[in-house]
Coordinates of C-alpha atoms in Angstrom, one line a residue:
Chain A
X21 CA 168.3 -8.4 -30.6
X22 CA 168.2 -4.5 -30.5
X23 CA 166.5 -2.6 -32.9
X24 CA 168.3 -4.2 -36.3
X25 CA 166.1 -5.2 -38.7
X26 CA 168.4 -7.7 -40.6
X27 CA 169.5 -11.3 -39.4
X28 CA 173.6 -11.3 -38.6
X29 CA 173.4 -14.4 -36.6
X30 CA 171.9 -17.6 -36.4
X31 CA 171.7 -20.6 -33.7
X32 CA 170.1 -24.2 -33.6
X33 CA 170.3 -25.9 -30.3
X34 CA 172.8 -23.8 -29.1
X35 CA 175.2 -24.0 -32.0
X36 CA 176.3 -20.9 -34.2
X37 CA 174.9 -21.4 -37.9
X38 CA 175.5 -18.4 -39.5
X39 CA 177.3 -15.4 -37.4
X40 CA 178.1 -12.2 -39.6
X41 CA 178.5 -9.6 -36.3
X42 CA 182.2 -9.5 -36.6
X43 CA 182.4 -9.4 -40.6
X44 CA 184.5 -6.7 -41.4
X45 CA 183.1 -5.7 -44.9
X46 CA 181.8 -2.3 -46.0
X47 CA 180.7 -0.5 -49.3
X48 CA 183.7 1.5 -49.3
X49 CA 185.8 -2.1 -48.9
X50 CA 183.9 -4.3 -51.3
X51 CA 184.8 -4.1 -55.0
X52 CA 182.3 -2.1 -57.1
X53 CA 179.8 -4.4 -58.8
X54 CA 179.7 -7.1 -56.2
X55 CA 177.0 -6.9 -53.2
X56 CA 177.2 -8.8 -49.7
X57 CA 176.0 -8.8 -46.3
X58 CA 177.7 -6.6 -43.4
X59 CA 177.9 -7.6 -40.1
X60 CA 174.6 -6.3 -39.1
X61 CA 173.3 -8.8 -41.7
X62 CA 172.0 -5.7 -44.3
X63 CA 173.0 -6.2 -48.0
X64 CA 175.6 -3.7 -49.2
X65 CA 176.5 -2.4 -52.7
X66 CA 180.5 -2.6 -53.3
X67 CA 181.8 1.1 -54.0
X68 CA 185.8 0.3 -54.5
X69 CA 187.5 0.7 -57.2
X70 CA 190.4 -1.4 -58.3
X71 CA 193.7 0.3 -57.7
X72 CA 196.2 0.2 -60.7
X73 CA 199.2 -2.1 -60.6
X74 CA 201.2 1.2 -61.1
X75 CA 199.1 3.5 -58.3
X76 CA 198.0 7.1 -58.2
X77 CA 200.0 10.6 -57.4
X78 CA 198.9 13.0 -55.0
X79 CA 199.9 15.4 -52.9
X80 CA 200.5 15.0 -49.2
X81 CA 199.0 18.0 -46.9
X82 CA 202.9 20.1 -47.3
X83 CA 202.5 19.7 -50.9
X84 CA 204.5 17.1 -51.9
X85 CA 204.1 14.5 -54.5
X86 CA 203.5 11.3 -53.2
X87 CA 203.2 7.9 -55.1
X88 CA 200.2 5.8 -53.8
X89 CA 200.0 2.4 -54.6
X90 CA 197.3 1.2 -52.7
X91 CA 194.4 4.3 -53.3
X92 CA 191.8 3.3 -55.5
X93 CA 192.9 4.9 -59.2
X94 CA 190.3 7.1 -59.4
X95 CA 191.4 9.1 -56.7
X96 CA 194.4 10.5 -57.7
X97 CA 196.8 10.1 -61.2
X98 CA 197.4 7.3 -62.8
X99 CA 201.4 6.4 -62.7
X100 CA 204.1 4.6 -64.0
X101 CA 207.6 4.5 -63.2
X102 CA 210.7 3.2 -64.2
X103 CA 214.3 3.6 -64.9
X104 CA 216.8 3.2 -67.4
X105 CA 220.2 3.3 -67.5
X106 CA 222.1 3.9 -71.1
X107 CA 225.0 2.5 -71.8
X108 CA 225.9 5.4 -74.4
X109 CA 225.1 8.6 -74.8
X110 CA 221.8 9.5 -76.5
X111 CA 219.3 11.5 -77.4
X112 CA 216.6 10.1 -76.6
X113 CA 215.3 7.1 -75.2
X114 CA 211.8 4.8 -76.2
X115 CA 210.6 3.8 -72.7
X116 CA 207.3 1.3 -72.7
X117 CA 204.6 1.4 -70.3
X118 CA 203.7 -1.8 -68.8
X119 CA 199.9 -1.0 -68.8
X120 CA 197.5 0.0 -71.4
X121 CA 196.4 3.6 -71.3
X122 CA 193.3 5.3 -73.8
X123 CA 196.0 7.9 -73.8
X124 CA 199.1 9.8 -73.8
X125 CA 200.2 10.8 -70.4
X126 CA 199.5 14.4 -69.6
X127 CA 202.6 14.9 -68.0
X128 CA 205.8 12.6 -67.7
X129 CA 209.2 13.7 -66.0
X130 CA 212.7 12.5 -65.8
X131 CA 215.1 12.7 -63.2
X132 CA 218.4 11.1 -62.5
X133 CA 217.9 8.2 -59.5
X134 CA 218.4 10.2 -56.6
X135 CA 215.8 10.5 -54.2
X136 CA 212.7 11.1 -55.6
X137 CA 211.4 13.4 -52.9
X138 CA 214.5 15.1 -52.8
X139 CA 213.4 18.8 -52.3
X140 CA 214.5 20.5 -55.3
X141 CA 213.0 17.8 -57.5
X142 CA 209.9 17.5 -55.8
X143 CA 209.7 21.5 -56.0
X144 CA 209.7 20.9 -59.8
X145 CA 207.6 18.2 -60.2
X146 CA 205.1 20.5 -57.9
X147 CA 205.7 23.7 -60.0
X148 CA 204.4 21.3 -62.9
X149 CA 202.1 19.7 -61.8
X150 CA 200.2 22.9 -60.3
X151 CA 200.6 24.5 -63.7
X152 CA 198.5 21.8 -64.9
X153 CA 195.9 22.2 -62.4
X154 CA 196.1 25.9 -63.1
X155 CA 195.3 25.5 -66.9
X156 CA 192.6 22.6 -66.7
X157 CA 191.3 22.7 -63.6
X158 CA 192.6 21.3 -60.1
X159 CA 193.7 19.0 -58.4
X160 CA 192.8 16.5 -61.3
X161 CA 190.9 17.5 -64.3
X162 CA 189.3 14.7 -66.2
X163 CA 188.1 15.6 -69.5
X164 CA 190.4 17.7 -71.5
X165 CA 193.6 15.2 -72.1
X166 CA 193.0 15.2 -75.1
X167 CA 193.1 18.6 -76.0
X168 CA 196.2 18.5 -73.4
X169 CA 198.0 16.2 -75.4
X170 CA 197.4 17.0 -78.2
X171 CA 200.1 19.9 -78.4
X172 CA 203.0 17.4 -77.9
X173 CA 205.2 20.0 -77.1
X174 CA 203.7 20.3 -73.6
X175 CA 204.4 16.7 -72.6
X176 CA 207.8 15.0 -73.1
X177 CA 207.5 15.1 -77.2
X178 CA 207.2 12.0 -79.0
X179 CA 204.9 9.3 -78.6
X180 CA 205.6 5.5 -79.2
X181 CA 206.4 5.1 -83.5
X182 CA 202.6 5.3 -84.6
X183 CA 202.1 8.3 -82.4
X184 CA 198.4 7.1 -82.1
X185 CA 198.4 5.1 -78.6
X186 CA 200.7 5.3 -75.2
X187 CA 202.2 1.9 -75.8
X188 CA 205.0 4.2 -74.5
X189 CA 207.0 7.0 -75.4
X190 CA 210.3 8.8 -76.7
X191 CA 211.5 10.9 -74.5
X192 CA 213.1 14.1 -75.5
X193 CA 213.0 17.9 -74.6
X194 CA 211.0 20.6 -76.8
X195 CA 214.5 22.6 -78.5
X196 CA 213.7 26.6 -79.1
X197 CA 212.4 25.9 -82.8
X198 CA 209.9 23.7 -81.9
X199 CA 208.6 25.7 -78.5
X200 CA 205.6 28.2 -79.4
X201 CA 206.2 31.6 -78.7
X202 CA 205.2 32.7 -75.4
X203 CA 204.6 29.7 -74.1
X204 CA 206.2 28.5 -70.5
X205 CA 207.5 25.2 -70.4
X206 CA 207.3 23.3 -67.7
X207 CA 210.8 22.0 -66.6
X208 CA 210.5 18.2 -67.8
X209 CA 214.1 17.2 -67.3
X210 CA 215.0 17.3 -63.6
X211 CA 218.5 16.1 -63.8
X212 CA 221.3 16.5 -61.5
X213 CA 223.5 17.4 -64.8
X214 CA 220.6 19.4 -65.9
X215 CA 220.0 19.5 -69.6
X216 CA 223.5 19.5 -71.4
X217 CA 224.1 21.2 -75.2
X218 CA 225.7 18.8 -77.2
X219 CA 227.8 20.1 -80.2
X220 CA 226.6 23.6 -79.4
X221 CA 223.0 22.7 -80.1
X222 CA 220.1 22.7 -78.1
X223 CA 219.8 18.8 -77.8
X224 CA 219.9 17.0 -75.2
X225 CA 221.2 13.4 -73.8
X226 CA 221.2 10.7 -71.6
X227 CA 224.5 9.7 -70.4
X228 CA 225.9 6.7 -70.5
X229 CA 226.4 5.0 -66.9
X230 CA 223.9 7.1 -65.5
X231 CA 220.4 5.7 -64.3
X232 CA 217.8 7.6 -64.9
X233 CA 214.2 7.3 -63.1
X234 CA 210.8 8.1 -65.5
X235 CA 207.2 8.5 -64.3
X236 CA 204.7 8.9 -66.3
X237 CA 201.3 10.4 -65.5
X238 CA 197.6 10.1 -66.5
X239 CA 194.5 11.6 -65.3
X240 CA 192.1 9.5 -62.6
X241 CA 190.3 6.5 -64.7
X242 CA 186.8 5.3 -63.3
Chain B
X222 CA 210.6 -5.6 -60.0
X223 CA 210.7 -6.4 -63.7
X224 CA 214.1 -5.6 -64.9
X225 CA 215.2 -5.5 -68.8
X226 CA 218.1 -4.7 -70.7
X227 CA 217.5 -3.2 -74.8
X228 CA 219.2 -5.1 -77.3
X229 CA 219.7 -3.3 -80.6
X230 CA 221.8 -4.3 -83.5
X231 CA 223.2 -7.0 -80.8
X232 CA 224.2 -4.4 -78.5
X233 CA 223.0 -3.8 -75.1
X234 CA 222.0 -0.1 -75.4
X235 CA 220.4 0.6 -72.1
X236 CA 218.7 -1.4 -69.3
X237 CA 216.2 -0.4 -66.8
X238 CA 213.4 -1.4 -64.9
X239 CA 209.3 -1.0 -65.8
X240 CA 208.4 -2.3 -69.5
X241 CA 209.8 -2.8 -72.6
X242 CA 212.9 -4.7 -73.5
X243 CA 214.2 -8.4 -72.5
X244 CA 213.4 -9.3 -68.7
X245 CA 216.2 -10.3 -66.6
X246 CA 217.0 -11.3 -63.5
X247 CA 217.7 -8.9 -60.7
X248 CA 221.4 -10.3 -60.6
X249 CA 222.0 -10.5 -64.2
X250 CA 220.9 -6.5 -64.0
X251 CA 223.2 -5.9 -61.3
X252 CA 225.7 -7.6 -63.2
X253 CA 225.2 -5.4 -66.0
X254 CA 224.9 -2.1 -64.0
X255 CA 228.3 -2.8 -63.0
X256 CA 229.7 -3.5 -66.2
X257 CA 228.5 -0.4 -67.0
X258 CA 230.6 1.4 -64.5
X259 CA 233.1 -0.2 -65.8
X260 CA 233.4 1.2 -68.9
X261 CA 236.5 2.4 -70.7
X262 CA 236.9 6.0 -71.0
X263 CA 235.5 7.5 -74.7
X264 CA 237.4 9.7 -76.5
X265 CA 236.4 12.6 -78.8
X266 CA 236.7 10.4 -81.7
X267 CA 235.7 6.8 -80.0
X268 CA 233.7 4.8 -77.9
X269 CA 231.9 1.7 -76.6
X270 CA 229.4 -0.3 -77.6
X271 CA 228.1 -2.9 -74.9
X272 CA 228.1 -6.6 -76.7
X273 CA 225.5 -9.1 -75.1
X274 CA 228.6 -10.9 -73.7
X275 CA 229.6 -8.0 -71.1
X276 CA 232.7 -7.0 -73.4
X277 CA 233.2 -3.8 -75.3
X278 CA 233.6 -3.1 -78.6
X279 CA 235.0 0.0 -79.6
X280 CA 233.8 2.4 -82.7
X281 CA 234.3 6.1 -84.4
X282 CA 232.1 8.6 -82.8
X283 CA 233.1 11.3 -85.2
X284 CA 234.7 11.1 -88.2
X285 CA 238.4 12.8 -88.2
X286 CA 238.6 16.0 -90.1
X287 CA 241.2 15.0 -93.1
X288 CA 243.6 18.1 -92.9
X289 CA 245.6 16.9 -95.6
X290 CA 242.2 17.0 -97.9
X291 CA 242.4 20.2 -100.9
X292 CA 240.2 22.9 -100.5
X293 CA 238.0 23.7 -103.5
X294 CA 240.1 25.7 -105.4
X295 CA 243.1 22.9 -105.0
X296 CA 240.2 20.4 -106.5
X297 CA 239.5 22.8 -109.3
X298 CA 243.3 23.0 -110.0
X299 CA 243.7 19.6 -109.9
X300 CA 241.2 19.1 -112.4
X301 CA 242.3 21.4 -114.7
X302 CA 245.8 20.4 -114.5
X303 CA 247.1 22.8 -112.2
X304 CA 248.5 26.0 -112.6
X305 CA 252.0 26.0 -110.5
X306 CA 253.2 28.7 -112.9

């Protein structure tokens, strides 16, 4: 045995005891917390770290969004997506979030059901997410949400009824009385009818018959 | 997949997939989905609420402006007895 100073294979009498040389285990493969032995028989720390049921967001090398469910959370956003499909027209709609999140997500867009990496929408989503990046640091900035946040009319305003937890979220678009002057708004409504007035306000609505795909985004956890 | 459809008031009011709501079956959402397409045309003074049953019940959207209703001044008259002098 060549130069390794651990043991990765035992024999008695010819037959195999122990034989560890075509273990497949690493640190970057084994769950953080948990130790074992690698195939050349030396003890390894786990450094993984459990992906979310819901995956991460990142962008691909052309810039595109792309939805990861199998990365480790802490290497990207924290997602959740869904759809709904109204059978009326309203104004806004409660969606829930089937995980438990310390926060509001930072960003959260809506789209009608169409491809989600159609061009155009994925050009939006892009534009927003960079303007993110731009104002708290990129790719992913970890420790202002709160202050992000906490001027709803940057995310998709509401919260769930309390307002205190992300339990989930009503969805609806800042109207011009409620925007702060000078501010840019990031396009949350990518829609293929756009946002409609209703009754010559600004308000907006879901229409009825028409399925409508949410994701909801939060920075890395760890 | 988890699929759910919102009940309010006994009316189905959306469904979707992700949290929240009643889970269903993948058929019973497909089922739904095409109700929904199904729908009957609104008007601008009606439409449809969804019943749990997959049937439609009809209601006011907006309430009819009464053109036969007095103005003010007709009210006042009115009140006072008129004045058809």
């Amino acid at each position: 045995m060549a130069n390794n100073p651990y043991v990765n294979k035992v024999t008695a009498n010819g037959v195999v005891i122990v034989d560890l040389t075509e273990d497949t285990v690493t640190p970057s493969t084994l769950m953080q917390g948990y130790t074992a032995h690698d195939k050349s028989g030396a003890l390894i720390n786990g450094t993984a770290v459990s992906a979310t049921s819901a995956g991460v967001v990142t962008q691909d090398q052309d810039g595109y969004l792309v939805l990861d469910d199998d990365a480790p959370s802490g290497r990207g956003l924290v997602y959740e997506s869904g759809t709904f499909t109204p059978t009326e027209d309203v104004t806004d709609y409660a969606i829930a979030f089937s995980g438990t999140h310390s926060t509001l997500p930072f960003f959260a867009i809506v789209m009608t059901a169409v491809d989600e990496y159609d061009a155009t929408l994925n050009s939006a989503a892009v534009s927003w997410y960079t303007n993110w990046g731009t104002l708290f640091g990129s790719p992913f900035y970890t420790s202002t949400v709160s202050t992000a946040y906490g001027d709803s009319r940057y995310i998709c305003r509401g919260s769930n009824a309390t307002g205190t937890s992300s339990s989930g979220m009503s969805i609806s678009y800042p109207d011009s009385s409620t925007q702060a002057s000078g501010k840019s708004y990031p396009r949350y409504w990518v829609t293929e009818t756009g946002m409609t007035a209703r009754s010559g306000t600004s308000t907006t609505y879901f229409r009825s018959g028409t399925t409508y795909r949410w994701m909801a985004v939060w920075a890395p956890t760890s | 997949m988890r699929y759910y459809k919102d009940i309010q008031n006994g009316f189905i009011v959306a469904i979707g997939t992700g949290g929240g709501g009643v889970e269903i079956t993948e058929s019973e959402y497909e089922t739904i989905l095409s109700t929904i397409s199904n729908k009957p045309a609104r008007t601008d003074t009606t439409d449809y609420h969804l019943r749990e049953d997959l049937t439609w019940e009809e209601y006011e959207r907006i309430e009819p402006p009464d053109e036969s209703e007095p103005s003010a001044e007709e009210v006042v008259d009115i009140l006072l007895g008129g004045s058809d002098d």
